[in-house]
Coordinates of C-alpha atoms in Angstrom, one line a residue:
M1 CA -35.6 69.9 55.1
S2 CA -35.8 69.2 51.4
V3 CA -35.8 65.8 49.9
S4 CA -34.6 65.4 46.3
V5 CA -36.5 62.9 44.2
L6 CA -34.9 61.2 41.3
S7 CA -37.0 61.8 38.3
P8 CA -38.1 58.8 36.1
T9 CA -36.3 60.3 33.2
R10 CA -33.0 60.5 35.0
A11 CA -33.4 57.0 36.4
L12 CA -34.0 55.6 33.0
G13 CA -31.0 57.5 31.7
G14 CA -28.8 55.9 34.4
V15 CA -30.0 52.4 33.5
S16 CA -29.4 53.1 29.9
E17 CA -25.9 54.2 30.6
L18 CA -25.3 51.1 32.7
L19 CA -26.6 48.9 29.9
Q20 CA -24.3 50.7 27.4
V21 CA -21.3 50.0 29.6
V22 CA -22.2 46.4 30.1
S23 CA -22.8 46.0 26.3
L24 CA -19.4 47.6 25.6
L25 CA -17.6 45.3 28.1
S26 CA -19.4 42.3 26.6
L27 CA -18.3 43.3 23.1
V28 CA -14.7 43.8 24.3
L29 CA -14.7 40.4 26.0
L30 CA -16.2 38.8 22.8
L31 CA -13.6 40.4 20.7
L32 CA -10.8 39.2 23.0
K33 CA -12.2 35.7 22.9
L34 CA -12.4 35.7 19.2
A35 CA -8.9 37.0 19.0
Q36 CA -7.8 34.3 21.3
L37 CA -9.5 31.6 19.2
Y38 CA -8.0 33.1 16.0
L39 CA -4.5 33.0 17.5
R40 CA -5.1 29.5 18.7
R41 CA -6.2 28.4 15.2
Q42 CA -3.2 30.1 13.6
W43 CA -0.8 28.4 16.0
L44 CA -2.4 25.0 15.2
L45 CA -2.2 25.6 11.5
K46 CA 1.4 26.4 11.8
A47 CA 2.2 23.5 14.2
L48 CA 0.4 20.9 12.0
H49 CA 1.3 22.1 8.5
Q50 CA 3.7 19.2 7.9
F51 CA 0.9 16.7 8.4
P52 CA -1.6 16.6 5.5
C53 CA -5.3 15.8 6.0
P54 CA -8.6 16.0 4.0
P55 CA -10.1 19.5 3.6
S56 CA -11.8 20.7 6.8
H57 CA -14.3 23.4 7.6
W58 CA -12.8 26.4 9.3
F59 CA -15.4 26.0 12.2
Y60 CA -16.5 22.4 12.6
G61 CA -13.5 20.7 11.2
H62 CA -14.1 17.2 9.9
K63 CA -17.3 16.7 11.8
K64 CA -19.5 16.5 8.8
E65 CA -17.3 13.9 7.2
Y66 CA -17.5 11.6 10.3
Q67 CA -21.3 12.1 10.4
E68 CA -21.7 10.8 6.9
E69 CA -19.4 7.7 7.2
S70 CA -18.6 5.2 10.0
E71 CA -15.4 6.0 11.9
L72 CA -13.3 3.0 11.4
P73 CA -13.8 2.7 7.6
L74 CA -12.9 6.4 7.3
L75 CA -9.9 5.8 9.5
L76 CA -8.6 3.0 7.2
K77 CA -9.0 5.3 4.2
R78 CA -6.7 7.8 5.9
V79 CA -4.2 5.2 6.9
E80 CA -3.9 4.1 3.3
K81 CA -3.7 7.7 1.9
Y82 CA -1.5 9.5 4.4
P83 CA 1.8 7.9 5.5
S84 CA 2.4 7.5 9.2
A85 CA 0.0 10.1 10.5
C86 CA -2.6 12.7 9.6
V87 CA -4.6 15.5 11.3
R88 CA -8.1 15.4 12.4
W89 CA -9.9 18.6 13.1
L90 CA -12.6 18.5 15.7
W91 CA -13.4 22.2 15.7
G92 CA -11.7 25.2 14.3
T93 CA -9.5 25.5 17.3
R94 CA -9.2 21.9 18.4
A95 CA -7.3 19.2 16.5
F96 CA -5.1 16.2 17.1
V97 CA -2.6 14.1 15.2
L98 CA -3.7 10.6 14.4
V99 CA -0.7 8.2 14.5
Y100 CA -0.7 4.7 13.0
D101 CA 3.0 4.0 12.2
P102 CA 5.3 1.8 14.3
D103 CA 8.2 4.2 14.3
Y104 CA 5.9 7.0 15.4
M105 CA 4.4 4.7 18.0
K106 CA 7.8 3.8 19.4
M107 CA 8.8 7.4 19.8
V108 CA 5.7 8.6 21.5
L109 CA 5.3 5.5 23.8
G110 CA 9.0 5.8 24.8
R111 CA 8.3 9.2 26.3
S112 CA 6.4 10.2 29.5
D113 CA 3.9 12.5 28.0
P114 CA 0.6 12.8 30.0
K115 CA -2.7 11.6 28.9
P116 CA -5.0 14.4 27.6
H117 CA -7.0 15.7 30.6
R118 CA -10.0 16.6 28.5
T119 CA -10.3 13.1 27.2
Y120 CA -9.7 11.1 30.4
K121 CA -11.2 13.4 33.0
Y122 CA -14.6 11.7 32.6
L123 CA -13.2 8.4 34.0
T124 CA -11.9 10.0 37.3
P125 CA -15.3 10.1 39.1
W126 CA -15.9 6.5 37.9
I127 CA -12.7 4.6 38.7
G128 CA -10.6 7.2 40.6
K129 CA -6.9 7.9 40.0
G130 CA -5.4 4.5 39.7
L131 CA -2.6 3.3 37.3
L132 CA -4.7 4.2 34.2
L133 CA -5.0 7.9 35.1
L134 CA -2.0 8.6 37.4
E135 CA 0.9 10.6 36.0
G136 CA 4.6 11.2 36.9
Q137 CA 6.3 10.0 40.0
T138 CA 3.0 8.9 41.7
W139 CA 2.3 6.6 38.7
F140 CA 5.8 5.2 38.9
Q141 CA 5.5 4.4 42.6
H142 CA 2.1 2.7 42.1
R143 CA 3.3 0.8 39.1
R144 CA 6.4 -0.5 40.9
M145 CA 4.4 -1.4 43.9
L146 CA 1.7 -3.3 42.0
T147 CA 4.0 -5.2 39.6
P148 CA 4.3 -8.2 42.1
A149 CA 0.6 -8.7 41.9
F150 CA 1.1 -9.9 38.3
H151 CA 4.0 -12.3 39.0
Y152 CA 3.4 -15.7 37.6
D153 CA 3.3 -17.3 41.1
I154 CA 0.3 -15.1 41.8
L155 CA -1.3 -15.7 38.4
K156 CA -1.0 -19.5 38.4
P157 CA -4.0 -20.2 40.7
Y158 CA -6.2 -17.8 38.7
V159 CA -6.3 -20.2 35.8
G160 CA -8.6 -22.5 37.7
L161 CA -10.8 -19.6 38.7
M162 CA -11.0 -18.4 35.1
A163 CA -11.9 -21.9 33.9
D164 CA -14.7 -22.2 36.5
S165 CA -16.3 -18.9 35.3
V166 CA -16.0 -20.0 31.6
R167 CA -17.7 -23.3 32.4
V168 CA -20.6 -21.5 34.0
M169 CA -21.0 -19.4 30.8
L170 CA -20.8 -22.4 28.6
D171 CA -23.4 -24.3 30.7
S172 CA -25.8 -21.4 30.2
W173 CA -25.0 -21.5 26.4
E174 CA -26.0 -25.1 26.2
E175 CA -29.4 -24.3 27.6
L176 CA -29.9 -21.3 25.3
V177 CA -28.8 -23.0 22.1
S178 CA -31.1 -25.9 22.8
Q179 CA -33.9 -23.4 22.0
D180 CA -32.1 -21.1 19.5
S181 CA -28.7 -21.8 18.0
H182 CA -28.2 -18.0 17.4
L183 CA -26.7 -16.1 20.3
E184 CA -25.4 -12.6 21.0
I185 CA -22.2 -13.4 22.9
F186 CA -20.7 -10.1 24.1
E187 CA -23.0 -9.7 27.0
H188 CA -22.5 -13.2 28.2
V189 CA -18.7 -13.0 27.8
S190 CA -18.8 -9.6 29.7
L191 CA -20.6 -11.2 32.6
M192 CA -18.1 -14.1 32.6
T193 CA -15.1 -11.8 32.7
L194 CA -16.7 -9.8 35.5
D195 CA -17.2 -13.1 37.4
T196 CA -13.5 -13.9 36.9
I197 CA -12.4 -10.5 38.1
M198 CA -14.5 -10.8 41.2
K199 CA -12.9 -14.1 42.1
C200 CA -9.3 -13.0 41.3
A201 CA -9.5 -9.6 42.9
F202 CA -11.6 -10.4 46.0
S203 CA -11.6 -14.2 46.3
L204 CA -15.4 -14.1 45.9
Q205 CA -16.6 -17.7 45.3
G206 CA -19.5 -18.9 43.2
S207 CA -21.1 -17.3 40.2
I208 CA -22.4 -13.7 40.3
R209 CA -24.4 -14.1 37.2
N210 CA -27.7 -14.1 39.0
D211 CA -27.1 -11.6 41.8
R212 CA -28.2 -8.0 41.9
L213 CA -25.0 -6.5 40.5
T214 CA -25.3 -8.8 37.5
R215 CA -28.9 -8.0 36.9
E216 CA -28.0 -4.3 36.8
G217 CA -25.1 -5.2 34.4
R218 CA -27.6 -6.8 32.0
R219 CA -29.3 -3.4 31.6
N220 CA -26.1 -1.4 31.5
H221 CA -22.6 -2.9 31.0
Q222 CA -21.0 0.1 32.6
A223 CA -23.0 -0.5 35.8
C224 CA -21.1 -3.7 36.4
Q225 CA -18.3 -1.7 38.0
L226 CA -18.3 -1.9 41.7
T227 CA -19.6 1.2 43.3
H228 CA -17.2 3.2 45.5
Q229 CA -19.4 2.3 48.5
H230 CA -19.2 -1.4 47.8
T231 CA -15.4 -1.3 47.1
D232 CA -14.9 0.6 50.4
A233 CA -16.9 -2.0 52.3
V234 CA -14.9 -4.9 50.7
I235 CA -11.6 -3.1 51.6
K236 CA -12.7 -2.5 55.2
E237 CA -13.8 -6.1 55.7
R238 CA -10.6 -7.5 54.2
K239 CA -8.4 -5.2 56.4
A240 CA -10.1 -6.5 59.5
R241 CA -9.8 -10.1 58.4
L242 CA -6.1 -9.8 57.5
Q243 CA -5.3 -8.3 60.9
K244 CA -6.8 -11.4 62.5
E245 CA -5.1 -13.8 60.1
G246 CA -1.6 -12.3 60.6
E247 CA 1.2 -11.4 58.3
L248 CA 1.5 -12.1 54.5
E249 CA 3.3 -15.4 54.8
K250 CA 0.6 -16.8 57.1
V251 CA -2.1 -15.8 54.7
R252 CA -0.1 -17.2 51.7
S253 CA 0.2 -20.6 53.4
R254 CA -3.5 -20.9 53.8
R255 CA -4.8 -19.7 50.5
H256 CA -3.7 -18.0 47.2
L257 CA -3.3 -14.3 47.3
D258 CA -5.8 -12.2 45.4
F259 CA -5.3 -8.7 44.0
L260 CA -6.7 -7.0 47.1
D261 CA -4.2 -8.9 49.4
I262 CA -1.3 -7.7 47.3
L263 CA -2.5 -4.1 47.5
L264 CA -3.0 -4.2 51.2
F265 CA 0.4 -5.7 51.9
A266 CA 2.3 -3.6 49.4
R267 CA 4.5 -0.8 50.5
M268 CA 6.2 2.1 48.7
E269 CA 9.9 2.7 48.9
N270 CA 9.4 5.0 51.9
G271 CA 7.6 2.2 53.7
S272 CA 4.1 3.8 53.5
R273 CA 1.1 1.8 52.4
L274 CA -1.6 2.9 50.0
S275 CA -4.4 5.2 51.4
D276 CA -8.0 3.9 51.3
E277 CA -8.7 6.3 48.4
D278 CA -5.7 4.9 46.5
L279 CA -6.8 1.3 47.3
R280 CA -10.2 2.0 46.0
A281 CA -8.9 3.6 42.8
E282 CA -6.6 0.7 42.0
V283 CA -9.3 -1.9 42.7
D284 CA -11.8 0.0 40.5
T285 CA -9.2 0.4 37.8
F286 CA -8.4 -3.3 37.9
M287 CA -12.1 -4.1 37.6
F288 CA -12.5 -1.7 34.6
E289 CA -9.4 -2.6 32.7
G290 CA -9.6 -6.4 33.4
H291 CA -13.2 -6.8 32.6
D292 CA -14.6 -4.9 29.6
T293 CA -11.3 -5.1 27.6
T294 CA -10.9 -8.8 28.1
A295 CA -14.6 -9.3 27.2
S296 CA -14.0 -7.5 24.0
G297 CA -10.9 -9.6 23.2
I298 CA -12.6 -12.9 23.8
S299 CA -15.8 -12.0 21.8
W300 CA -13.9 -10.8 18.8
I301 CA -11.5 -13.9 18.9
L302 CA -14.5 -16.2 18.9
Y303 CA -16.0 -14.3 16.0
A304 CA -12.8 -14.5 14.0
L305 CA -12.6 -18.2 14.6
A306 CA -16.3 -18.6 13.7
S307 CA -15.6 -16.8 10.4
H308 CA -12.6 -19.0 9.6
P309 CA -13.7 -22.7 10.3
E310 CA -10.4 -24.2 9.0
H311 CA -8.4 -22.3 11.7
Q312 CA -11.1 -23.0 14.3
Q313 CA -10.8 -26.7 13.6
R314 CA -7.0 -26.7 13.8
C315 CA -7.2 -25.0 17.1
R316 CA -9.8 -27.5 18.4
E317 CA -7.6 -30.4 17.4
E318 CA -4.6 -28.9 19.1
I319 CA -6.6 -28.4 22.3
Q320 CA -8.1 -31.9 22.1
S321 CA -4.7 -33.4 21.8
L322 CA -3.5 -31.4 24.8
L323 CA -6.4 -31.9 27.1
G324 CA -7.9 -35.1 25.8
D325 CA -11.4 -35.9 27.2
D326 CA -10.6 -33.9 30.4
T327 CA -11.8 -30.3 30.2
S328 CA -9.7 -29.2 33.2
I329 CA -7.1 -26.7 32.1
T330 CA -4.0 -25.6 34.1
W331 CA -1.2 -23.0 33.9
D332 CA 1.1 -25.6 32.4
H333 CA -1.2 -26.1 29.4
L334 CA -1.2 -22.4 28.4
D335 CA 2.2 -22.5 26.7
K336 CA 1.4 -25.7 24.9
M337 CA -1.1 -24.4 22.4
P338 CA 1.0 -22.5 19.8
Y339 CA -1.4 -22.5 17.0
T340 CA -4.3 -21.4 19.2
T341 CA -2.1 -18.6 20.5
M342 CA -1.2 -17.6 16.9
C343 CA -4.9 -17.3 16.1
I344 CA -5.6 -15.3 19.3
K345 CA -2.9 -12.8 18.4
E346 CA -4.1 -12.5 14.8
A347 CA -7.6 -11.8 16.1
L348 CA -6.2 -9.2 18.5
R349 CA -4.5 -7.6 15.5
L350 CA -7.7 -7.3 13.5
Y351 CA -9.8 -6.4 16.6
P352 CA -7.6 -4.7 19.2
P353 CA -9.7 -4.4 22.4
V354 CA -8.5 -0.8 23.1
P355 CA -8.5 0.8 19.6
T356 CA -6.8 4.1 20.6
I357 CA -5.1 6.0 23.4
G358 CA -4.1 9.6 23.7
R359 CA -1.1 11.7 24.8
E360 CA -0.5 15.4 25.1
L361 CA 3.0 16.4 24.1
S362 CA 4.8 17.9 27.1
K363 CA 7.8 18.8 24.9
P364 CA 8.6 19.0 21.2
I365 CA 9.1 15.8 19.2
T366 CA 10.8 15.1 15.9
F367 CA 9.9 11.9 14.1
P368 CA 12.3 9.7 12.1
D369 CA 11.0 11.2 8.8
G370 CA 12.0 14.7 10.0
R371 CA 8.5 16.0 10.7
S372 CA 8.0 17.6 14.1
L373 CA 5.4 18.8 16.5
P374 CA 5.6 21.3 19.3
A375 CA 4.6 20.8 23.0
G376 CA 0.9 21.1 23.7
I377 CA -0.3 19.1 20.6
L378 CA -2.7 16.2 21.2
V379 CA -1.6 12.9 19.7
S380 CA -4.0 10.0 19.2
L381 CA -2.3 6.6 18.9
S382 CA -4.5 4.4 16.8
F383 CA -3.8 0.8 17.4
Y384 CA -6.6 -0.1 15.1
G385 CA -5.0 1.9 12.3
L386 CA -1.6 0.5 13.1
H387 CA -2.9 -3.1 12.9
H388 CA -4.6 -2.4 9.6
N389 CA -1.8 -0.4 8.1
P390 CA -0.9 -1.9 4.6
N391 CA 2.6 -0.4 5.0
V392 CA 3.1 -2.5 8.1
W393 CA 1.1 -5.6 7.4
L394 CA 0.7 -7.4 4.0
N395 CA -3.0 -7.8 3.2
P396 CA -4.0 -6.4 6.6
E397 CA -7.7 -7.3 6.3
V398 CA -6.9 -11.0 5.8
F399 CA -7.0 -13.3 8.9
D400 CA -3.6 -15.0 8.7
P401 CA -2.3 -16.6 11.9
S402 CA 1.0 -17.4 10.3
R403 CA 2.0 -13.8 10.9
F404 CA 2.7 -14.9 14.5
A405 CA 4.3 -18.2 13.7
P406 CA 7.5 -19.0 15.8
G407 CA 10.4 -17.3 14.2
S408 CA 8.4 -14.6 12.4
T409 CA 9.8 -11.1 12.6
R410 CA 8.1 -7.7 12.7
H411 CA 8.7 -4.2 14.0
S412 CA 8.8 -4.1 17.8
H413 CA 5.8 -1.6 17.7
A414 CA 3.8 -3.1 14.9
F415 CA 1.5 -5.2 17.2
L416 CA 0.3 -3.4 20.3
P417 CA -2.9 -4.9 21.7
F418 CA -1.7 -4.1 25.2
S419 CA 0.0 -0.8 24.3
G420 CA 3.7 -0.4 24.7
G421 CA 6.5 1.4 26.5
S422 CA 6.7 1.8 30.2
R423 CA 2.9 2.3 30.4
N424 CA 2.0 -0.9 28.7
C425 CA -0.8 -2.9 30.2
I426 CA 0.4 -4.3 33.6
G427 CA -2.2 -7.1 33.4
K428 CA -1.4 -8.3 29.8
Q429 CA -0.3 -11.8 31.0
F430 CA -3.5 -12.1 33.1
A431 CA -5.5 -11.1 30.0
M432 CA -3.7 -13.5 27.7
N433 CA -4.2 -16.4 30.2
E434 CA -8.0 -15.6 30.3
L435 CA -8.2 -15.4 26.5
K436 CA -6.5 -18.8 26.1
V437 CA -8.7 -20.5 28.8
A438 CA -11.9 -19.1 27.3
V439 CA -11.1 -20.0 23.7
A440 CA -9.9 -23.5 24.6
L441 CA -12.9 -24.5 26.7
T442 CA -15.3 -23.0 24.2
L443 CA -13.9 -24.8 21.2
L444 CA -14.0 -28.1 23.1
R445 CA -17.7 -27.8 23.6
F446 CA -19.1 -25.9 20.6
E447 CA -18.7 -25.4 16.9
L448 CA -18.9 -21.7 16.0
S449 CA -20.3 -20.1 12.9
P450 CA -21.1 -16.5 12.1
D451 CA -24.7 -15.3 11.9
P452 CA -25.0 -14.3 8.2
F453 CA -27.9 -12.0 8.9
R454 CA -26.3 -10.0 11.7
V455 CA -22.7 -9.1 10.8
P456 CA -20.9 -7.2 13.6
V457 CA -19.8 -3.7 12.9
P458 CA -16.7 -2.8 14.9
T459 CA -17.2 0.4 16.8
P460 CA -14.6 2.2 19.0
V461 CA -16.3 3.1 22.3
M462 CA -14.0 2.8 25.3
V463 CA -13.2 -0.6 24.0
L464 CA -13.9 -2.2 20.6
K465 CA -17.5 -3.3 20.5
S466 CA -20.1 -3.8 17.8
K467 CA -23.0 -1.5 17.0
N468 CA -25.3 -4.5 16.6
G469 CA -23.7 -6.9 19.0
I470 CA -21.6 -10.0 18.1
H471 CA -23.9 -12.8 17.0
L472 CA -22.8 -16.3 16.5
Q473 CA -24.4 -19.6 15.7
L474 CA -23.4 -22.4 18.1
R475 CA -23.8 -26.1 17.9
K476 CA -22.8 -28.4 20.7
L477 CA -20.1 -30.9 19.5
S478 CA -21.9 -33.9 21.1
D479 CA -25.2 -33.1 19.2
P480 CA -26.0 -36.0 16.8
D481 CA -26.8 -33.6 13.9
V482 CA -23.2 -32.3 13.9
D483 CA -21.2 -34.0 11.2
K484 CA -18.0 -34.9 13.0
N485 CA -16.1 -35.3 9.7
K486 CA -16.6 -31.6 9.1
L487 CA -15.2 -30.6 12.5

């Protein structure tokens, strides 16, 4: 019996041949990928040729330009130079059309294009697929089912809860400004809006400013979202309690309904209720959208009023004449502060809490000026650019509340702090109520001035924040060193 032994030379030759095959296949795959990228770039160039933009590098697009200059000032330069829209190249094979024109906004928001998966996918593990991330018929069903949660009968009792949370914040400010009149307000406002959401969503009483969740929030604002485990526990406990309490009307007769009550009692058209996973997603979405965005709005409104003392004082006088010496504020007061509302809207124009949203075109679109885009193109709707567009707003950088005076006219899509179309913010009335309550009670207690040494730099993160915080100088109105004649 003979045994053949493979010689080392033949073995090495086999390995060499295998490596050659692998190398050849790798080269073929690389060439195919390069061809794919080339064809993608050529398609984009053809699709976007009607929309001018600054020169871009064939590989890294406009990346270098954005590294050298802050994003929002660069955006405003483009808004001024390129009418309606322009292209921003991220890489050689990835680009989007930046839109800041009301007619363009109206067309895109009037359609049902989905949100770009690549942009929004990072939110899914965090807040689940609630109204913010759902698409199509499922979104429509959830939206229709949740709309009653924002009826004015439901929102009325929330005003008192909002006021309670604001007072807790203002009490802490009194202690802090007795030691140092300069204060970074965004973190405090963020904790206050979280406190409000906890009360309105879950009927949790008292202040959460000192509990474990809040302490974690002080280190990381994003950590203030309820964990999935905590949300599940709250839902489970509430389900058990409602089964004992009985049906909806019995619950309504004993206490006001909170957001979780509405969710648990809501039914779709086919009679089915939300699953536990859907409940958790909608609760977490409400926490996210109703907390950080509102905190951004309040903080920038207070900064705008601090920077314009004449408007601040006029708002204060309006609120004092409405509330007198009583600091309690109710639902009926909210529609009786027209000038304060004008100032709030003008601040939201200058500092929109959500500076941009995205869409991926599901079908071709042709804009009123004749320019068109094919399906598959990413569109970024810049509310910040829209609100600062000199073709839409005269002297857009000037704080001018008269833009929103009764009887004033403007394009239906010129002012979009809560987006527009069918997917506008479902909680916009809730948010506006909270903005009014916070501004009114703050102005009754403090005189606000900007910190000249720490000017905020608006920065688009997920909401509009500031790189260096929002610092104000606060003086309590009852302090003897405050000249009442100047207030």
